[in-house]
Short mmCIF file of C-alpha atoms in Angstrom, two decimals:
data_model
loop_
_atom_site.label_atom_id
_atom_site.label_comp_id
_atom_site.label_asym_id
_atom_site.label_seq_id
_atom_site.Cartn_x
_atom_site.Cartn_y
_atom_site.Cartn_z
CA UNK A 1 163.54 -5.91 -30.00
CA UNK A 2 162.71 -9.78 -29.89
CA UNK A 3 161.84 -12.19 -32.67
CA UNK A 4 158.23 -13.46 -32.11
CA UNK A 5 157.31 -15.55 -35.09
CA UNK A 6 159.29 -16.97 -37.97
CA UNK A 7 157.55 -18.11 -41.26
CA UNK A 8 158.57 -19.46 -44.68
CA UNK A 9 159.10 -15.95 -45.84
CA UNK A 10 158.84 -13.53 -43.02
CA UNK A 11 160.21 -12.98 -39.48
CA UNK A 12 158.11 -10.76 -37.05
CA UNK A 13 159.74 -8.79 -34.19
CA UNK A 14 158.20 -7.26 -31.05
CA UNK A 15 159.35 -3.82 -29.60
CA UNK A 16 157.81 -2.83 -26.29
CA UNK A 17 157.76 0.02 -23.91
CA UNK A 18 155.57 0.55 -21.07
CA UNK A 19 152.60 1.90 -22.94
CA UNK A 20 153.24 0.75 -26.44
CA UNK A 21 154.03 -2.51 -28.12
CA UNK A 22 155.05 -2.44 -31.89
CA UNK A 23 155.22 -5.30 -34.31
CA UNK A 24 157.64 -5.28 -37.26
CA UNK A 25 158.04 -7.32 -40.47
CA UNK A 26 161.41 -8.53 -41.96
CA UNK A 27 161.46 -10.31 -45.48
CA UNK A 28 163.90 -13.02 -45.42
CA UNK A 29 164.80 -12.24 -49.03
CA UNK A 30 165.60 -8.73 -48.13
CA UNK A 31 169.38 -8.34 -48.23
CA UNK A 32 169.20 -5.11 -46.13
CA UNK A 33 167.23 -6.87 -43.58
CA UNK A 34 164.90 -4.05 -43.23
CA UNK A 35 162.37 -4.10 -40.48
CA UNK A 36 158.88 -2.66 -41.59
CA UNK A 37 156.35 -1.30 -38.91
CA UNK A 38 153.35 -3.31 -39.29
CA UNK A 39 151.13 -2.12 -36.29
CA UNK A 40 151.18 -0.92 -32.75
CA UNK A 41 149.04 -1.83 -29.66
CA UNK A 42 148.07 1.64 -28.23
CA UNK A 43 145.35 2.19 -25.56
CA UNK A 44 143.38 -0.77 -26.34
CA UNK A 45 143.45 -0.37 -30.05
CA UNK A 46 145.45 -1.66 -32.88
CA UNK A 47 147.00 0.96 -35.02
CA UNK A 48 147.74 -0.66 -38.37
CA UNK A 49 149.92 1.04 -40.90
CA UNK A 50 148.60 1.32 -44.32
CA UNK A 51 150.16 2.32 -47.70
CA UNK A 52 147.09 3.88 -49.38
CA UNK A 53 147.39 6.74 -51.64
CA UNK A 54 144.96 8.55 -49.16
CA UNK A 55 144.56 6.26 -46.44
CA UNK A 56 147.37 5.91 -44.11
CA UNK A 57 146.27 4.10 -41.12
CA UNK A 58 143.60 1.55 -40.10
CA UNK A 59 142.56 1.46 -36.41
CA UNK A 60 141.30 -1.66 -35.02
CA UNK A 61 138.91 -0.33 -32.21
CA UNK A 62 139.02 -1.80 -28.67
CA UNK A 63 140.81 -5.01 -29.71
CA UNK A 64 144.03 -6.85 -29.39
CA UNK A 65 142.87 -9.54 -31.84
CA UNK A 66 142.90 -9.23 -35.72
CA UNK A 67 139.37 -9.52 -37.51
CA UNK A 68 139.57 -12.50 -39.95
CA UNK A 69 139.44 -9.93 -43.11
CA UNK A 70 142.77 -8.19 -42.11
CA UNK A 71 146.36 -9.63 -42.65
CA UNK A 72 148.16 -9.62 -39.53
CA UNK A 73 151.36 -9.40 -41.58
CA UNK A 74 150.67 -5.96 -42.78
CA UNK A 75 149.26 -6.20 -46.14
CA UNK A 76 145.94 -4.61 -45.47
CA UNK A 77 142.33 -6.44 -46.06
CA UNK A 78 142.42 -9.93 -47.16
CA UNK A 79 140.01 -9.37 -49.90
CA UNK A 80 141.97 -8.24 -52.85
CA UNK A 81 139.34 -5.95 -54.57
CA UNK A 82 138.53 -4.17 -51.37
CA UNK A 83 141.97 -3.85 -50.55
CA UNK A 84 142.81 -2.40 -53.94
CA UNK A 85 139.86 -0.16 -53.93
CA UNK A 86 140.77 1.47 -50.44
CA UNK A 87 144.43 1.62 -51.50
CA UNK A 88 144.32 3.02 -55.12
CA UNK A 89 140.88 4.25 -55.75
CA UNK A 90 139.71 5.94 -52.72
CA UNK A 91 140.13 9.55 -53.42
CA UNK A 92 138.54 11.54 -50.60
CA UNK A 93 141.50 13.95 -49.58
CA UNK A 94 139.69 14.52 -46.32
CA UNK A 95 139.81 10.86 -45.15
CA UNK A 96 143.09 9.54 -43.86
CA UNK A 97 141.96 6.85 -41.40
CA UNK A 98 139.75 3.84 -41.23
CA UNK A 99 138.50 2.77 -37.88
CA UNK A 100 137.21 -0.98 -37.62
CA UNK A 101 134.56 -1.24 -35.18
CA UNK A 102 132.39 -4.13 -33.63
CA UNK A 103 130.19 -1.70 -31.61
CA UNK A 104 129.78 1.44 -33.78
CA UNK A 105 127.62 1.78 -36.90
CA UNK A 106 129.44 2.65 -40.12
CA UNK A 107 129.56 6.41 -40.36
CA UNK A 108 131.92 9.31 -40.99
CA UNK A 109 133.90 11.25 -38.24
CA UNK A 110 135.80 14.00 -39.48
CA UNK A 111 139.12 12.50 -41.17
CA UNK A 112 138.15 8.95 -40.13
CA UNK A 113 135.64 6.43 -41.94
CA UNK A 114 134.14 4.21 -39.31
CA UNK A 115 133.32 0.59 -40.72
CA UNK A 116 131.43 -1.92 -38.62
CA UNK A 117 132.58 -5.49 -38.88
CA UNK A 118 129.34 -6.84 -39.84
CA UNK A 119 129.08 -4.34 -42.79
CA UNK A 120 132.66 -5.40 -43.91
CA UNK A 121 131.81 -9.15 -43.66
CA UNK A 122 128.62 -8.50 -45.54
CA UNK A 123 130.48 -6.84 -48.33
CA UNK A 124 133.01 -9.45 -48.62
CA UNK A 125 130.36 -12.24 -48.68
CA UNK A 126 128.59 -10.37 -51.52
CA UNK A 127 131.97 -9.98 -53.53
CA UNK A 128 132.78 -13.76 -52.98
CA UNK A 129 129.15 -14.68 -54.24
CA UNK A 130 129.84 -12.34 -57.31
CA UNK A 131 133.02 -13.91 -58.01
CA UNK A 132 131.86 -17.40 -57.66
CA UNK A 133 128.77 -16.55 -59.79
CA UNK A 134 131.16 -14.86 -62.39
CA UNK A 135 133.43 -18.16 -62.33
CA UNK A 136 130.19 -20.33 -62.53
CA UNK A 137 128.71 -18.16 -65.54
CA UNK A 138 132.42 -18.55 -67.35
CA UNK A 139 132.14 -22.36 -67.07
CA UNK A 140 128.44 -22.35 -68.48
CA UNK A 141 129.29 -20.05 -71.33
CA UNK A 142 132.20 -22.31 -72.36
CA UNK A 143 130.16 -25.39 -72.10
CA UNK A 144 127.25 -23.82 -74.17
CA UNK A 145 129.62 -22.94 -76.88
CA UNK A 146 130.80 -26.52 -76.94
CA UNK A 147 127.27 -27.73 -77.26
CA UNK A 148 126.27 -25.25 -79.64
CA UNK A 149 128.96 -26.04 -82.13
CA UNK A 150 129.36 -29.75 -81.37
CA UNK A 151 125.90 -31.11 -80.40
CA UNK A 152 127.11 -34.83 -80.21
CA UNK A 153 129.48 -33.95 -77.31
CA UNK A 154 127.71 -35.18 -73.95
CA UNK A 155 127.03 -31.77 -72.27
CA UNK A 156 123.38 -30.28 -71.56
CA UNK A 157 122.90 -26.59 -72.37
CA UNK A 158 122.55 -24.46 -69.27
CA UNK A 159 121.02 -21.06 -68.07
CA UNK A 160 123.40 -18.73 -66.86
CA UNK A 161 122.94 -16.40 -63.57
CA UNK A 162 120.41 -18.33 -61.56
CA UNK A 163 121.87 -16.99 -58.25
CA UNK A 164 118.96 -15.01 -56.63
CA UNK A 165 121.00 -12.83 -54.56
CA UNK A 166 123.08 -11.90 -57.50
CA UNK A 167 120.01 -10.93 -59.68
CA UNK A 168 118.15 -8.77 -57.07
CA UNK A 169 121.43 -6.84 -56.22
CA UNK A 170 121.70 -5.91 -59.90
CA UNK A 171 118.06 -4.69 -60.07
CA UNK A 172 118.66 -1.06 -59.67
CA UNK A 173 118.26 2.30 -61.40
CA UNK A 174 121.54 2.23 -63.17
CA UNK A 175 120.54 -1.11 -64.78
CA UNK A 176 117.21 0.52 -66.07
CA UNK A 177 119.17 3.06 -67.98
CA UNK A 178 121.18 0.54 -69.61
CA UNK A 179 118.48 -1.62 -70.91
CA UNK A 180 116.82 -1.50 -74.30
CA UNK A 181 113.29 -1.88 -74.98
CA UNK A 182 113.44 -5.49 -76.06
CA UNK A 183 115.19 -6.44 -72.85
CA UNK A 184 112.63 -4.71 -70.78
CA UNK A 185 110.04 -6.75 -72.53
CA UNK A 186 111.87 -9.78 -71.73
CA UNK A 187 111.79 -8.76 -68.08
CA UNK A 188 108.24 -8.07 -68.33
CA UNK A 189 107.42 -11.50 -69.78
CA UNK A 190 109.61 -12.90 -66.82
CA UNK A 191 107.79 -10.85 -64.24
CA UNK A 192 104.23 -11.82 -65.60
CA UNK A 193 105.31 -15.58 -65.23
CA UNK A 194 106.61 -14.96 -61.84
CA UNK A 195 103.44 -13.35 -60.57
CA UNK A 196 101.43 -16.36 -61.35
CA UNK A 197 103.05 -18.01 -58.09
CA UNK A 198 101.20 -15.49 -55.94
CA UNK A 199 97.45 -14.78 -55.33
CA UNK A 200 97.58 -11.19 -54.46
CA UNK A 201 95.98 -9.63 -57.39
CA UNK A 202 96.20 -5.98 -56.52
CA UNK A 203 99.81 -6.15 -55.90
CA UNK A 204 100.35 -7.93 -59.20
CA UNK A 205 98.26 -5.37 -61.03
CA UNK A 206 100.15 -2.47 -59.54
CA UNK A 207 103.55 -3.69 -60.20
CA UNK A 208 102.65 -4.68 -63.58
CA UNK A 209 101.32 -1.15 -64.19
CA UNK A 210 104.74 0.35 -62.94
CA UNK A 211 106.61 -2.14 -65.05
CA UNK A 212 104.78 -1.34 -68.23
CA UNK A 213 105.27 2.56 -67.55
CA UNK A 214 109.02 1.94 -67.09
CA UNK A 215 109.11 0.10 -70.32
CA UNK A 216 107.08 2.81 -72.28
CA UNK A 217 109.66 5.44 -70.95
CA UNK A 218 112.58 3.55 -71.94
CA UNK A 219 111.02 2.85 -75.45
CA UNK A 220 110.44 6.44 -75.92
CA UNK A 221 113.57 7.59 -74.89
CA UNK A 222 115.36 5.29 -77.21
CA UNK A 223 112.88 6.18 -80.20
CA UNK A 224 113.54 9.97 -79.70
CA UNK A 225 117.33 9.54 -79.78
CA UNK A 226 117.04 7.71 -83.01
CA UNK A 227 114.45 10.01 -84.46
CA UNK A 228 116.52 13.11 -83.55
CA UNK A 229 119.44 11.50 -85.32
CA UNK A 230 117.40 10.84 -88.63
CA UNK A 231 115.95 14.13 -88.62
CA UNK A 232 119.42 15.72 -88.47
CA UNK A 233 120.59 13.44 -91.33
CA UNK A 234 117.56 13.98 -93.44
CA UNK A 235 117.94 10.48 -94.93
CA UNK A 236 116.17 8.80 -97.98
CA UNK A 237 112.48 7.92 -97.68
CA UNK A 238 113.44 4.47 -97.25
CA UNK A 239 115.27 5.06 -93.95
CA UNK A 240 112.04 6.88 -92.46
CA UNK A 241 110.07 3.85 -93.70
CA UNK A 242 112.16 1.36 -91.75
CA UNK A 243 111.85 3.75 -88.70
CA UNK A 244 108.00 4.03 -88.72
CA UNK A 245 107.63 0.42 -89.69
CA UNK A 246 109.50 -0.55 -86.59
CA UNK A 247 108.36 1.91 -83.84
CA UNK A 248 105.07 3.75 -84.83
CA UNK A 249 103.01 1.00 -82.78
CA UNK A 250 105.32 1.73 -79.89
CA UNK A 251 104.79 5.53 -79.78
CA UNK A 252 101.37 5.81 -81.05
CA UNK A 253 99.19 3.82 -78.95
CA UNK A 254 96.13 4.22 -81.27
CA UNK A 255 97.55 1.41 -83.60
CA UNK A 256 97.78 -2.06 -82.68
CA UNK A 257 98.38 -3.78 -86.00
CA UNK A 258 100.45 -3.18 -89.07
CA UNK A 259 99.13 -4.61 -92.52
CA UNK A 260 101.49 -6.00 -95.13
CA UNK A 261 99.59 -4.29 -97.76
CA UNK A 262 101.57 -5.75 -100.62
CA UNK A 263 100.35 -9.29 -99.85
CA UNK A 264 96.73 -8.25 -100.08
CA UNK A 265 95.19 -8.44 -103.55
CA UNK A 266 93.30 -5.11 -104.10
CA UNK A 267 93.96 -4.60 -107.88
CA UNK A 268 96.51 -1.82 -107.60
CA UNK A 269 100.17 -1.77 -108.14
CA UNK A 270 101.19 1.38 -106.12
CA UNK A 271 101.18 0.88 -102.30
CA UNK A 272 101.32 3.13 -99.17
CA UNK A 273 104.21 3.01 -97.14
CA UNK A 274 102.33 1.92 -94.05
CA UNK A 275 98.81 0.64 -93.42
CA UNK A 276 97.98 0.70 -89.82
CA UNK A 277 94.83 -0.47 -87.80
CA UNK A 278 93.71 1.20 -84.86
CA UNK A 279 92.15 -0.16 -81.48
CA UNK A 280 88.54 0.33 -83.13
CA UNK A 281 89.69 -1.66 -86.27
CA UNK A 282 89.78 1.46 -88.56
CA UNK A 283 92.44 1.93 -91.39
CA UNK A 284 94.69 4.69 -91.60
CA UNK A 285 97.28 5.02 -94.65
CA UNK A 286 100.67 6.47 -94.06
CA UNK A 287 102.96 8.14 -96.63
CA UNK A 288 106.40 9.14 -95.70
CA UNK A 289 108.42 11.73 -97.67
CA UNK A 290 111.78 13.40 -96.74
CA UNK A 291 112.00 15.72 -93.95
CA UNK A 292 113.63 18.24 -96.11
CA UNK A 293 110.82 18.22 -98.96
CA UNK A 294 109.60 21.71 -99.85
CA UNK A 295 105.94 22.32 -98.59
CA UNK A 296 104.70 25.45 -100.35
CA UNK A 297 105.52 27.70 -103.35
CA UNK A 298 104.78 31.39 -103.88
CA UNK A 299 102.40 32.64 -106.64
CA UNK A 300 103.65 36.05 -107.55
CA UNK A 301 100.72 36.88 -109.62
CA UNK A 302 98.16 36.13 -107.08
CA UNK A 303 100.55 37.06 -104.19
CA UNK A 304 99.45 33.57 -102.31
CA UNK A 305 101.10 30.25 -101.63
CA UNK A 306 100.30 27.00 -102.95
CA UNK A 307 101.34 23.36 -102.57
CA UNK A 308 104.80 22.56 -103.85
CA UNK A 309 104.77 19.93 -106.78
CA UNK A 310 106.11 17.23 -104.51
CA UNK A 311 103.31 17.71 -101.98
CA UNK A 312 100.73 17.99 -104.90
CA UNK A 313 101.93 14.67 -106.20
CA UNK A 314 101.75 12.81 -102.71
CA UNK A 315 98.28 14.44 -102.28
CA UNK A 316 97.09 12.80 -105.37
CA UNK A 317 98.71 9.64 -104.45
CA UNK A 318 96.91 9.26 -101.12
CA UNK A 319 93.84 10.42 -102.73
CA UNK A 320 93.88 7.34 -104.88
CA UNK A 321 94.55 5.07 -101.96
CA UNK A 322 91.49 6.62 -100.19
CA UNK A 323 89.34 6.30 -103.29
CA UNK A 324 90.30 2.69 -104.18
CA UNK A 325 89.84 1.51 -100.68
CA UNK A 326 86.35 2.78 -100.57
CA UNK A 327 85.38 1.50 -103.95
CA UNK A 328 86.74 -1.90 -102.84
CA UNK A 329 85.83 -1.73 -99.14
CA UNK A 330 84.19 -5.23 -98.67
CA UNK A 331 86.71 -7.00 -100.86
CA UNK A 332 89.55 -5.12 -99.26
CA UNK A 333 88.39 -5.97 -95.73
CA UNK A 334 88.03 -9.70 -96.56
CA UNK A 335 91.40 -9.92 -98.09
CA UNK A 336 92.80 -8.30 -94.97
CA UNK A 337 90.77 -10.78 -92.82
CA UNK A 338 92.23 -13.86 -94.95
CA UNK A 339 95.78 -12.64 -95.18
CA UNK A 340 95.94 -12.02 -91.34
CA UNK A 341 94.38 -15.42 -90.34
CA UNK A 342 96.56 -18.13 -88.79
CA UNK A 343 96.11 -21.64 -87.69
CA UNK A 344 95.26 -20.39 -84.13
CA UNK A 345 93.88 -17.08 -84.54
CA UNK A 346 91.13 -15.60 -86.55
CA UNK A 347 91.94 -12.48 -89.18
CA UNK A 348 91.58 -9.14 -88.41
CA UNK A 349 88.06 -7.54 -88.80
CA UNK A 350 88.76 -3.93 -90.07
CA UNK A 351 86.55 -1.03 -90.91
CA UNK A 352 87.00 0.56 -94.14
CA UNK A 353 84.51 3.65 -93.55
CA UNK A 354 86.17 7.10 -94.24
CA UNK A 355 89.63 5.87 -93.76
CA UNK A 356 92.45 8.47 -93.43
CA UNK A 357 95.77 9.15 -95.02
CA UNK A 358 98.50 10.68 -93.09
CA UNK A 359 101.35 12.24 -94.85
CA UNK A 360 104.49 12.67 -92.99
CA UNK A 361 106.62 15.35 -94.49
CA UNK A 362 108.85 18.56 -94.40
CA UNK A 363 109.77 20.87 -91.52
CA UNK A 364 108.28 23.90 -89.80
CA UNK A 365 111.67 25.73 -90.29
CA UNK A 366 110.42 26.37 -93.90
CA UNK A 367 107.47 28.32 -92.55
CA UNK A 368 109.53 31.24 -91.40
CA UNK A 369 107.01 33.91 -91.69
CA UNK A 370 103.45 34.47 -90.27
CA UNK A 371 102.12 34.57 -93.83
CA UNK A 372 103.62 31.15 -94.70
CA UNK A 373 102.27 29.71 -91.62
CA UNK A 374 98.83 31.03 -92.08
CA UNK A 375 98.60 29.95 -95.69
CA UNK A 376 100.06 26.60 -94.80
CA UNK A 377 97.36 26.15 -92.05
CA UNK A 378 94.64 26.97 -94.50
CA UNK A 379 95.97 24.51 -97.02
CA UNK A 380 96.26 21.67 -94.63
CA UNK A 381 92.76 22.11 -93.25
CA UNK A 382 91.24 22.32 -96.61
CA UNK A 383 91.83 18.60 -97.22
CA UNK A 384 89.34 15.94 -96.60
CA UNK A 385 90.53 12.82 -94.62
CA UNK A 386 94.00 13.81 -95.20
CA UNK A 387 96.26 14.87 -92.50
CA UNK A 388 99.69 16.45 -92.68
CA UNK A 389 102.23 15.84 -90.01
CA UNK A 390 105.64 17.76 -90.11
CA UNK A 391 108.56 15.81 -88.81
CA UNK A 392 109.44 18.30 -86.16
CA UNK A 393 105.85 18.42 -84.94
CA UNK A 394 106.01 14.56 -84.41
CA UNK A 395 109.19 14.82 -82.52
CA UNK A 396 107.51 17.41 -80.19
CA UNK A 397 104.69 14.96 -79.67
CA UNK A 398 106.92 12.41 -78.70
CA UNK A 399 108.80 14.44 -76.28
CA UNK A 400 105.45 15.84 -74.65
CA UNK A 401 104.24 12.20 -74.54
CA UNK A 402 107.47 11.10 -72.60
CA UNK A 403 107.09 14.00 -70.34
CA UNK A 404 103.39 13.24 -69.60
CA UNK A 405 104.29 9.62 -68.70
CA UNK A 406 106.99 10.49 -66.47
CA UNK A 407 104.59 12.97 -64.59
CA UNK A 408 101.96 10.30 -64.30
CA UNK A 409 104.56 7.79 -63.17
#
């Protein structure tokens, strides 16, 4: 065995026979002076020892030279994250060897994982690009914090992640699942700006439609999760009001505007929970009660079912909204137009002709017999311009809407 190289920390030795040449490494700080086999030249290949938990050997095929991404001193891949992954995180029990090839395509061959040089170099390039972008982002975030806290410091606020390849690489299905409705909206706004660069109208329309569909799916998924949580908790009416106020125009496409009813002078002091304007300019009043509210009561003397006290009260309440809005239709419409007018846009033109009231209340689990269901059906259908929606019925509508959108997609 002869010494072939002497570095600051290592000595390399060569041991040769007729068919095999082996290279060993000795650490100068090792008191035992132990020689560790690094690799062997066998039949035109380099057999490289590897200390991975599953992978024990790397074969550099048809070569007597090391590719620049492998350490000739026996420490594996020069890219640390790749090396650590193959050493500690690669957990396929059936793979024990990696073959590095300039000519073969990356593939699997029994217990071997064949990796093409170009694929590895491309991977390392992407990793380095990601790391550089990450470092640049850190610097920008630090600088932006200084600018925000100390505006007199001589720095400019900068946007992060302007690396095109990095952004495109992260636009995948996994990212979609993590985005919120607001974040999807931001992407949509960016896309609309970006498409102005091109003249291909048919492509823009097609891609915009797809983007809107994805945004709608994500919005509905998020809404359904929150709705199911509220339905399980049976919270106070105020919580339901917050939910509907925030989301109803997202899950019910009929509505395009919400009116701040309390800012409109109509001569009454009791207000609906929501006042909504549909795509044709017609008004709907929403009154929200708890999902646990009793719907009907039994009349023993007449052997029939009638509205519970809470439901009777809310019917009277919304009937009053409807009556007052009809009596004051012109002044009410003018008040809405004046209230919604801005310095750049005209106010809303609304139609107060046979307005509807929608009462969201109760749960079908209360209607646990055929007779109860039939009586409730008759009661709800007997009311003019007043619609009852049970909370679990609305949840079912949301789920059906989501399924329909997914099918159409």
